[in-house]
Amino acid sequence: MAHSRLQLTDETVTGQVDLHCHSTASDGILSPEALVSRAKSAGVTLLALTDHDTVAGFAEAQVAAEKEGVTLLPGIELTACWGRRVVHIVGLNIDPASAAIEDAIEERDRLRHARAMEIAARMEKRGFAGALEGARQHAGDGVIGRPHFARWLVEAGHLPDEAKAFKRYLGAGKIGDVTVAWPDMADTVASIHAAGGAAVLAHPLKYGLTRIRLQSLLSEFQDVGGDAVEVVCGQQNPVQTREILALLERVGEARDPGGQLLASLGSDFHQPDQPWRALGCVRLPAGVEPVWNLWQTGATQDQ
Ligand code: AMP
Ligand code: MN
Ligand code: MN
Ligand code: MN
């Protein structure tokens, strides 16, 4: 094992758990410190900071977490390819200083910079001058992404809000949807494992896949060693949760007993004015095995 993973007590996991959120280190708008204190106010006892393709916010968040009495897991949300699709794989309880995570971040950093230049070039052609500088300003020291372009488009008065910016220019099939050869899902899971962490498939219902394709994704994710799936992501209606559970059951039935993917959950918090993804707004349904069982004192660990 690459590092000694944080061990959890029963007390930590009986409070609010939130294993997916973003700070200014990527496309969130709260600093890591402000994020942790907001999580504390929301009653979160176990938090994972999972910025897109970076762990740069972890050190600051850790200091704040110790002060606030919140248990913090080092995490990341890695961008990956599954065939021609883009998927997000969350790494939990990783060693943020490991070479495997450093390499994974470095590769994506290069890809993100090249993509940002391409998005900006396409926007210039459409008459939006200054997109790269504008997006960079919104990203600050953080990892640049499409939301920074969206924020710049809104700030520059081109569009009324970020959602419209995605709908018109940045979302699937639009000019800002640049094809990128992100590392594939299997390599991404391997990087997370090499960093001592658990690999979690983020928000399975957000990829626009049919149920059959989603079942293939889950099955392949498990084939390549994936550990868990976000059974709940943000405010989710119970029908959607049941859909994910049914898919997991179907995928599990085709396997040996005990080979079931574990359950994770997270708000996917980015900013305070989005109540549908407020910190700590999530709860696991009954009857699932939570991913944190991997790290509870007394639980067996053989990774
Ligand atoms: P990127 O990682 O740069 O590809 O950007 C993906 C991020 O954009 C996601 O993590 C969300 O935070 C945000 N995003 C994706 N789709 C939308 C949308 N339709 N409206 C608003 N934000 C979105
Ligand atoms: Mn995001
Ligand atoms: Mn995501
Ligand atoms: Mn996210």
PDB file of C-alpha atoms in Angstrom, residues 6 8 12 21 35-36 45-49 57-66 70-75 93:
ATOM      1  CA  LEU A   6      -6.919   7.278   7.214  1.00  0.00           C
ATOM      2  CA  LEU A   8     -12.299   5.932  10.504  1.00  0.00           C
ATOM      3  CA  THR A  12     -17.226   9.758  12.094  1.00  0.00           C
ATOM      4  CA  CYS A  21     -17.093  18.574  -3.552  1.00  0.00           C
ATOM      5  CA  LEU A  35     -15.455  25.052   2.075  1.00  0.00           C
ATOM      6  CA  VAL A  36     -14.478  23.089   5.179  1.00  0.00           C
ATOM      7  CA  THR A  45     -18.398  14.990  10.000  1.00  0.00           C
ATOM      8  CA  LEU A  46     -16.644  13.165   7.154  1.00  0.00           C
ATOM      9  CA  LEU A  47     -15.681  15.135   4.053  1.00  0.00           C
ATOM     10  CA  ALA A  48     -13.632  14.372   0.957  1.00  0.00           C
ATOM     11  CA  LEU A  49     -12.310  17.244  -1.148  1.00  0.00           C
ATOM     12  CA  GLY A  57      -6.481  22.410  -2.148  1.00  0.00           C
ATOM     13  CA  PHE A  58      -5.873  19.535   0.244  1.00  0.00           C
ATOM     14  CA  ALA A  59      -3.189  21.051   2.506  1.00  0.00           C
ATOM     15  CA  GLU A  60      -5.256  24.159   3.239  1.00  0.00           C
ATOM     16  CA  ALA A  61      -8.404  22.089   3.727  1.00  0.00           C
ATOM     17  CA  GLN A  62      -6.567  19.783   6.123  1.00  0.00           C
ATOM     18  CA  VAL A  63      -5.513  22.677   8.373  1.00  0.00           C
ATOM     19  CA  ALA A  64      -9.105  23.948   8.435  1.00  0.00           C
ATOM     20  CA  ALA A  65     -10.485  20.446   9.058  1.00  0.00           C
ATOM     21  CA  GLU A  66      -8.261  19.974  12.095  1.00  0.00           C
ATOM     22  CA  VAL A  70     -14.075  17.582  10.573  1.00  0.00           C
ATOM     23  CA  THR A  71     -12.500  14.343   9.323  1.00  0.00           C
ATOM     24  CA  LEU A  72     -11.082  15.026   5.868  1.00  0.00           C
ATOM     25  CA  LEU A  73     -10.231  12.400   3.268  1.00  0.00           C
ATOM     26  CA  PRO A  74      -7.788  13.378   0.518  1.00  0.00           C
ATOM     27  CA  GLY A  75      -9.597  12.966  -2.799  1.00  0.00           C
ATOM     28  CA  ASN A  93      -8.371   8.335   0.576  1.00  0.00           C
TER      29      ASN A  93
END
